[in-house]
PDB file of C-alpha atoms in Angstrom:
ATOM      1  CA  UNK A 952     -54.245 -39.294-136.326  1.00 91.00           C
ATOM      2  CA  UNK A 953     -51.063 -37.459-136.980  1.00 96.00           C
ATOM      3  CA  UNK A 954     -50.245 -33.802-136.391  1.00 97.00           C
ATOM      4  CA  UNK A 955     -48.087 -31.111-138.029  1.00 98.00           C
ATOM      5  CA  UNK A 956     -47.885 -27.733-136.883  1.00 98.00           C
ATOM      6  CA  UNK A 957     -46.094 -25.404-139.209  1.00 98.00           C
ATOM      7  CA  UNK A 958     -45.575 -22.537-136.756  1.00 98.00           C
ATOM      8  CA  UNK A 959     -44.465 -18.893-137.919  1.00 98.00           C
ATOM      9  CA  UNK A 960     -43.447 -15.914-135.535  1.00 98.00           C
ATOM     10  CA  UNK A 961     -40.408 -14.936-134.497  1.00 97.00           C
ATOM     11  CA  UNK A 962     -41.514 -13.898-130.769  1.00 94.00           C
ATOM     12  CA  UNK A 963     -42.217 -17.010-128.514  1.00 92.00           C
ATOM     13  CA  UNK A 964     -44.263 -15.537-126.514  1.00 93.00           C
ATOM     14  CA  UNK A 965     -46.725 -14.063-128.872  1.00 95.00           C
ATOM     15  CA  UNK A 966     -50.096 -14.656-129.062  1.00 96.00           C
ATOM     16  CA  UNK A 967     -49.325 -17.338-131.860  1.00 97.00           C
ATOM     17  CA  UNK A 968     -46.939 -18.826-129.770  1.00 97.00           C
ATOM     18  CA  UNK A 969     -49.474 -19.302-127.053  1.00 96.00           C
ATOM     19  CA  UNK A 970     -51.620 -20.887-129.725  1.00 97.00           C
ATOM     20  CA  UNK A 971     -49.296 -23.155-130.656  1.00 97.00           C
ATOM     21  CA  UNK A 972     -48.505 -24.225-127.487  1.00 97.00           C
ATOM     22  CA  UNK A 973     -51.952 -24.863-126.059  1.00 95.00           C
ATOM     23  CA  UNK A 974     -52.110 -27.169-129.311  1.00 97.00           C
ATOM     24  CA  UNK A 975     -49.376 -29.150-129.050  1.00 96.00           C
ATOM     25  CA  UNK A 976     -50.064 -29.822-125.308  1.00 95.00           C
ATOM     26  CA  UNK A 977     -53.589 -30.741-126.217  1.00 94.00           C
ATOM     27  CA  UNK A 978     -52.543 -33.446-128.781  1.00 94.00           C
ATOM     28  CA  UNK A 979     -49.865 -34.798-126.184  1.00 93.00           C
ATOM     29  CA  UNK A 980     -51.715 -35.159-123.528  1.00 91.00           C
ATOM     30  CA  UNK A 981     -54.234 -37.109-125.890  1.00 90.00           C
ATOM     31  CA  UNK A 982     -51.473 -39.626-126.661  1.00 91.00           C
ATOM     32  CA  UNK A 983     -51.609 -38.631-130.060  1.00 93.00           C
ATOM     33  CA  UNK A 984     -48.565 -37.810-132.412  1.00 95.00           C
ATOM     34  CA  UNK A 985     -47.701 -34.276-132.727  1.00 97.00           C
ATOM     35  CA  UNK A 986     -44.491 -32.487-134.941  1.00 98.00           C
ATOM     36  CA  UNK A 987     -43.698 -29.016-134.739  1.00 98.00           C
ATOM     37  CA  UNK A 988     -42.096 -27.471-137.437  1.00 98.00           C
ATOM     38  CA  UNK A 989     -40.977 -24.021-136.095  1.00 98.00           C
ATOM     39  CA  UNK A 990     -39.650 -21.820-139.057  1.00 98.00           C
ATOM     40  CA  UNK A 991     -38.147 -19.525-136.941  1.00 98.00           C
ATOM     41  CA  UNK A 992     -35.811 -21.652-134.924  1.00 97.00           C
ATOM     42  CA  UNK A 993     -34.821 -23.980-137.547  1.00 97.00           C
ATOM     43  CA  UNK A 994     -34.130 -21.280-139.273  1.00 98.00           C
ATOM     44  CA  UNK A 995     -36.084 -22.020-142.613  1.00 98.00           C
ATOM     45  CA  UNK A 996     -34.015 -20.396-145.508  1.00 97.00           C
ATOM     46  CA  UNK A 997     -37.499 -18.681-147.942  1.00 97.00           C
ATOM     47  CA  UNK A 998     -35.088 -17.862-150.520  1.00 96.00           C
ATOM     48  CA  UNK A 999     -36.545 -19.450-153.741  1.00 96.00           C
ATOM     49  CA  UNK A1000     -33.377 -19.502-155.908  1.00 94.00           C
ATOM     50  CA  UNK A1001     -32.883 -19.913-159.466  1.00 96.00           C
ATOM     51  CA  UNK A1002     -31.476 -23.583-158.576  1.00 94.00           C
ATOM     52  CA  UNK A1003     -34.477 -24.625-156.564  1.00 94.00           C
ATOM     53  CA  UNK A1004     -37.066 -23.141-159.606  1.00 93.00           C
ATOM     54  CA  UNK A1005     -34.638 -25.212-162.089  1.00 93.00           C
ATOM     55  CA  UNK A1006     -34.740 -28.514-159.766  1.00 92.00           C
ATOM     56  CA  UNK A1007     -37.990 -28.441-159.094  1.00 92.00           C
ATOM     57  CA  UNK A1008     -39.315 -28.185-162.359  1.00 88.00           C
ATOM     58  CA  UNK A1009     -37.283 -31.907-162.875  1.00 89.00           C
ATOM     59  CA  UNK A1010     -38.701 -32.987-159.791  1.00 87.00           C
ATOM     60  CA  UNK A1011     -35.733 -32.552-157.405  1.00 91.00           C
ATOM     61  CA  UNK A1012     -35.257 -30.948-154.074  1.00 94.00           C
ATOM     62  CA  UNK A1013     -32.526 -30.598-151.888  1.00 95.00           C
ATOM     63  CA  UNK A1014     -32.411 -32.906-148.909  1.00 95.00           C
ATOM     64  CA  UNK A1015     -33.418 -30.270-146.456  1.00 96.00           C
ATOM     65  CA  UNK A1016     -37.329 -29.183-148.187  1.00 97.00           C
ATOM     66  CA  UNK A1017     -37.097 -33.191-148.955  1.00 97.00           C
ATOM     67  CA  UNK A1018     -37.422 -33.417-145.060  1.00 98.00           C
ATOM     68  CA  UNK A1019     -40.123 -30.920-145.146  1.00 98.00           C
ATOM     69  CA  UNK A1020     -42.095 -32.831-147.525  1.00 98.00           C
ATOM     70  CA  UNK A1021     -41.058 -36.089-145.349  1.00 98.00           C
ATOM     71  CA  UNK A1022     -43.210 -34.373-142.786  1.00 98.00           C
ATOM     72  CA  UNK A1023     -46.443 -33.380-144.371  1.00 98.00           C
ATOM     73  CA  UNK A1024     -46.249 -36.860-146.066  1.00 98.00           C
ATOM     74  CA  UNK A1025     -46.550 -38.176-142.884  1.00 98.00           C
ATOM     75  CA  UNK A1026     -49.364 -35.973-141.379  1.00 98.00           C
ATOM     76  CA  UNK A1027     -53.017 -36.076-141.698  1.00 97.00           C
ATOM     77  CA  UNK A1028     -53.822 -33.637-140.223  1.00 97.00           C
ATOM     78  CA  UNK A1029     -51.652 -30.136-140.333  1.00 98.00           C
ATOM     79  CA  UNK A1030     -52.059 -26.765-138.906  1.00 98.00           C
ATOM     80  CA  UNK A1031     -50.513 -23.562-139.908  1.00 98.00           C
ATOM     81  CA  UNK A1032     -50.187 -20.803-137.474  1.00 98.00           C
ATOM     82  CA  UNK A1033     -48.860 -17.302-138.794  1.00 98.00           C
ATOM     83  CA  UNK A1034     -50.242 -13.884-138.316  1.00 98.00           C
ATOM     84  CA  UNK A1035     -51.381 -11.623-140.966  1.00 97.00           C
ATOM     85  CA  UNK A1036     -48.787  -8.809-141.983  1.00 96.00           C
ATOM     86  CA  UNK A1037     -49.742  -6.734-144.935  1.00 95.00           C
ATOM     87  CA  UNK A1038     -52.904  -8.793-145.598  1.00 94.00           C
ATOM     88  CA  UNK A1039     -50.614 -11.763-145.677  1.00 95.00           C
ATOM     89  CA  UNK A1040     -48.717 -14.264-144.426  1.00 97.00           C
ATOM     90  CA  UNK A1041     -45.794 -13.629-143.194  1.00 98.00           C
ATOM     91  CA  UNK A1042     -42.000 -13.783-145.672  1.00 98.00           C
ATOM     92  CA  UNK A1043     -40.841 -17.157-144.126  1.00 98.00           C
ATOM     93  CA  UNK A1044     -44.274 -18.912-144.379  1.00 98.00           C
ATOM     94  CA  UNK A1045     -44.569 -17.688-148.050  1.00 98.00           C
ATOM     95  CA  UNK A1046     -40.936 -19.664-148.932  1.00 98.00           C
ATOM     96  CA  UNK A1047     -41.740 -22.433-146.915  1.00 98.00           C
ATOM     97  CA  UNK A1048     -44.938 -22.850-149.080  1.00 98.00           C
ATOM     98  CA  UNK A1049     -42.942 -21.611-152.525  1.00 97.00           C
ATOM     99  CA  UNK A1050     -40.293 -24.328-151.521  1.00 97.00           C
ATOM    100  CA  UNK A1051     -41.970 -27.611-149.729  1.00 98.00           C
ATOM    101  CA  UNK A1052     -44.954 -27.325-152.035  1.00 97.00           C
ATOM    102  CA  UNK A1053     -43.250 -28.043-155.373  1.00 96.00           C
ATOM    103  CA  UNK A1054     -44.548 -29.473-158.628  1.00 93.00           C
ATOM    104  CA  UNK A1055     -44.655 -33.199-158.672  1.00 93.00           C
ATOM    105  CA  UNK A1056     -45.283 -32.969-154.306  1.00 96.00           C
ATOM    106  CA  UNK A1057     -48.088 -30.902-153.683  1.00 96.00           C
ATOM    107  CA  UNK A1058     -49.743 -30.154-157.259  1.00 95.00           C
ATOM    108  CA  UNK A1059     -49.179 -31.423-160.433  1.00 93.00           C
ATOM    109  CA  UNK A1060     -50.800 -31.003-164.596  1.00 89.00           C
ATOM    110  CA  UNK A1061     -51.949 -33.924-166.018  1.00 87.00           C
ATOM    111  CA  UNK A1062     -53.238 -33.508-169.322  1.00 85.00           C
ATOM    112  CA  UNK A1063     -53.265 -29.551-168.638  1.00 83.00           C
ATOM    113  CA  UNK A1064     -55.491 -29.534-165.634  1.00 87.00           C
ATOM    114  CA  UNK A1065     -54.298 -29.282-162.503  1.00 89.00           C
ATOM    115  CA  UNK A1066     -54.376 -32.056-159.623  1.00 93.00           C
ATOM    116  CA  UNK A1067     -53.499 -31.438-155.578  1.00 96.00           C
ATOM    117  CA  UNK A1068     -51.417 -34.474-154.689  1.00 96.00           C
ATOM    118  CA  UNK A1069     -51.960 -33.597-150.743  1.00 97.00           C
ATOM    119  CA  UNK A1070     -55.787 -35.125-151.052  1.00 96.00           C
ATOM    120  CA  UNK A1071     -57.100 -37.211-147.808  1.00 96.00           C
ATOM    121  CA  UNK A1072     -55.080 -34.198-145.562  1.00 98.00           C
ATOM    122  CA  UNK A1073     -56.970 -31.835-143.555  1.00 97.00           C
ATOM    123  CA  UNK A1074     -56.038 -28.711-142.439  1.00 98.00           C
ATOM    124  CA  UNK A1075     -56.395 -25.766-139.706  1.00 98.00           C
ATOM    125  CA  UNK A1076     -55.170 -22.239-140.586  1.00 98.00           C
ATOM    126  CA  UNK A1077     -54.655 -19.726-137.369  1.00 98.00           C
ATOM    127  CA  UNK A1078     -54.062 -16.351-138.264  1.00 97.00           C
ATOM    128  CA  UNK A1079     -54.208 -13.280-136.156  1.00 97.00           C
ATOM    129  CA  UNK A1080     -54.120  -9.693-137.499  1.00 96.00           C
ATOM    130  CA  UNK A1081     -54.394  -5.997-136.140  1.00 93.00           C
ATOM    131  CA  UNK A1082     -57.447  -4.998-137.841  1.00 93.00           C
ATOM    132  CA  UNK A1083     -60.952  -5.664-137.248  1.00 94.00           C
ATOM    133  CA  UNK A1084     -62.787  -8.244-138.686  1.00 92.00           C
ATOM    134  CA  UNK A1085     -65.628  -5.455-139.729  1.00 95.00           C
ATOM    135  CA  UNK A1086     -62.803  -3.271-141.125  1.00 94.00           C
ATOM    136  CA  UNK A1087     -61.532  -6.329-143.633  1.00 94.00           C
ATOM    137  CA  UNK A1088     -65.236  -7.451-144.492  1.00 94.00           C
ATOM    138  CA  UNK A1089     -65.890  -3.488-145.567  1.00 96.00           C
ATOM    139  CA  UNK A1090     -62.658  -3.483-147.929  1.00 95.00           C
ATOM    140  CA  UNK A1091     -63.408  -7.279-148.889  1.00 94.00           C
ATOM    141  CA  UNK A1092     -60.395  -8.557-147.884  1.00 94.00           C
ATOM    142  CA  UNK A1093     -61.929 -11.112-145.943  1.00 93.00           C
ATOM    143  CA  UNK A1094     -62.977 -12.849-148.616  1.00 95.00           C
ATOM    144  CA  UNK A1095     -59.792 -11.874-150.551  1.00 95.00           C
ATOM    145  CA  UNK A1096     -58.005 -13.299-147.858  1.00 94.00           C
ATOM    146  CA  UNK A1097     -59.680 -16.727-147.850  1.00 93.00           C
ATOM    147  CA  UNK A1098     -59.383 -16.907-151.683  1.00 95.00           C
ATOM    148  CA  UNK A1099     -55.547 -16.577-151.815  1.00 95.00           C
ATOM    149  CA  UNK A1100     -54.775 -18.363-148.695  1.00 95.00           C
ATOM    150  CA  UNK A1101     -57.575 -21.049-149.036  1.00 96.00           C
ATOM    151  CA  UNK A1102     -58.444 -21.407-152.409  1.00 95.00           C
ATOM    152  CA  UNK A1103     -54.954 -20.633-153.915  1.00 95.00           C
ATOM    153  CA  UNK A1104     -52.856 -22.663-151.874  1.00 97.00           C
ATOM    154  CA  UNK A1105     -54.309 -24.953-149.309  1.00 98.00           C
ATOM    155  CA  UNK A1106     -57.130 -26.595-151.561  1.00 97.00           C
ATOM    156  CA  UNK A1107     -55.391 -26.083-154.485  1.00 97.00           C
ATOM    157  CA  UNK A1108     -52.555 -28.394-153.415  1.00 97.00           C
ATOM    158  CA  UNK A1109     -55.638 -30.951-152.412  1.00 97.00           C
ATOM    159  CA  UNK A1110     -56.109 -30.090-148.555  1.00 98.00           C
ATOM    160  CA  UNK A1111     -59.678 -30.104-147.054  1.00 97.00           C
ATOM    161  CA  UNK A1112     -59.485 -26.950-145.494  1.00 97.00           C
ATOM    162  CA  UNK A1113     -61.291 -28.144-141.366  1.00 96.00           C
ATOM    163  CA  UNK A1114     -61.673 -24.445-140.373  1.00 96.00           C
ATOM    164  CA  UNK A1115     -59.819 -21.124-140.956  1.00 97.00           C
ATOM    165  CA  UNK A1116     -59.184 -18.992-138.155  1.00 97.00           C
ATOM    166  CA  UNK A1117     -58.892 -15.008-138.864  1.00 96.00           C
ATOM    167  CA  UNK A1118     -58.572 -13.432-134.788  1.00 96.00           C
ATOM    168  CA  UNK A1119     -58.638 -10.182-135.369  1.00 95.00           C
ATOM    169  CA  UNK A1120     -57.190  -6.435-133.111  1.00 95.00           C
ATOM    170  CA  UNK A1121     -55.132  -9.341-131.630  1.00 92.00           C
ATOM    171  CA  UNK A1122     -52.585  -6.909-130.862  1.00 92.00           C
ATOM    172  CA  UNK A1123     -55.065  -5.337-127.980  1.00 93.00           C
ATOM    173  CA  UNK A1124     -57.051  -8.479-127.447  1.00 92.00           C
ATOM    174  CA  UNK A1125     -58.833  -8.290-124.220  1.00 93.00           C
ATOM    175  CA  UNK A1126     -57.881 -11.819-121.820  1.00 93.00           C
ATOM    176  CA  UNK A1127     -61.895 -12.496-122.089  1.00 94.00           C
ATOM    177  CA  UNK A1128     -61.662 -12.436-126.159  1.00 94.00           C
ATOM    178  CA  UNK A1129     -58.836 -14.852-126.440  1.00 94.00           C
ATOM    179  CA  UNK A1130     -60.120 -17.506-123.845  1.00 95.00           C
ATOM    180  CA  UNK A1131     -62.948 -18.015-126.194  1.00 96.00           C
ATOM    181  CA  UNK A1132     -60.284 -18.055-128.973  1.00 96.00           C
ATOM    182  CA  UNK A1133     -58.662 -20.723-127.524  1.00 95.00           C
ATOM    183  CA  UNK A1134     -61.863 -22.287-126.826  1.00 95.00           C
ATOM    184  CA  UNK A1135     -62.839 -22.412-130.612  1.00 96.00           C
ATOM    185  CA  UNK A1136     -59.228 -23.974-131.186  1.00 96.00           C
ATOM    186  CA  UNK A1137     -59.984 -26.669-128.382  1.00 94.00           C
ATOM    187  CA  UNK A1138     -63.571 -27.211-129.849  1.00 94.00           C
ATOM    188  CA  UNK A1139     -62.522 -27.845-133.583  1.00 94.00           C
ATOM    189  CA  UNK A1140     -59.765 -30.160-132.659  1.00 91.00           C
ATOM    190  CA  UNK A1141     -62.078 -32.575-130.559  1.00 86.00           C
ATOM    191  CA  UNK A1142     -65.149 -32.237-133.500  1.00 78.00           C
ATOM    192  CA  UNK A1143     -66.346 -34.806-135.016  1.00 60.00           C
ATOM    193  CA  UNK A1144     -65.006 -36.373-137.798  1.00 55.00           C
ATOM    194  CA  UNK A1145     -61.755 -36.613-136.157  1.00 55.00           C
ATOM    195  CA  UNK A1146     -62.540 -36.687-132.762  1.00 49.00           C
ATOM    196  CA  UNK A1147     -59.545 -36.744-130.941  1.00 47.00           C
ATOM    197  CA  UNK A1148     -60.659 -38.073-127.141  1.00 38.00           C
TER     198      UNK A1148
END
């Protein structure tokens, strides 16, 4: 199995960070193939301009997001890892997704209903946020949450969605609270059906 991680903070030794190294190291040591997209140190441009609306309505990118694309093309498996600023994802994340997913890649209308073109892909989502999980779930933006990350992106473009992380007052997480976060993340990536041993 191949894996993508599309990795989004700016400080590399955040919590996320940490995440996305204890990943990577996981799948390596497993033999398996492993790509790390890191929008912050490629320095991903988010800037949807009125040239990349205009191409990709025709079906062109530029050769840069075509790389992108190159990438998740090859994957089966990808994993996103971004925290959760203003009950969302984070400015960089959000162009990567309004650029690399274009029309005729990731989604598409045929016969006015619309298709995901990224079926047979699975994905992970890792977020991490400052407010408790009991806070969101009283507001319902847990659920709100889920159905504009999930629903409106992820399966819409024809991912399986494998889990969906939401760690939450990771910003005072005690050391015993994320050792069983990274044991979750260790857990779902040797599950069954994609057992990874």
């Amino acid at each position: 199995m191949k894996h993508l991680i599309i990795y989004a903070h700016p400080n590399q030794e955040s919590l996320n960070a940490q995440f996305k190294q204890c990943i990577e190291k996981m799948l390596e040591q497993r033999g398996l193939e492993v790509i790390v997209r890191d929008l912050y140190s490629i320095r991903f441009d988010p800037v949807l301009s009125l040239d990349d609306m205009t191409g990709q309505r025709k079906g062109i990118v530029n050769d840069l997001i075509k790389k992108e694309q190159e990438y998740i093309s090859w994957a089966d498996l990808v994993t996103f890892i971004y925290p959760i600023w203003w009950t969302g994802m984070p400015a960089i994340m959000k162009g990567y997704i309004d650029k690399v997913f274009s029309y005729g890649f990731a989604y598409s209308y045929d016969q006015g209903m619309q298709k995901g073109l990224l079926r047979g892909k699975q994905a992970i989502i890792i977020n991490t946020h400052g407010k408790s999980n009991e806070e969101y779930a009283a507001i319902g933006m847990d659920k709100a949450l889920l159905l504009t990350s999930d629903k409106g992106i992820y399966t819409y473009c024809g991912f399986e969605v494998r889990e969906h992380f939401f760690f939450d007052k990771a910003d005072r997480a005690s050391s015993e609270a994320i050792e069983i976060w990274f044991s979750k993340i260790r857990d779902v990536y040797t599950a069954n059906p994609f057992k990874i041993i």
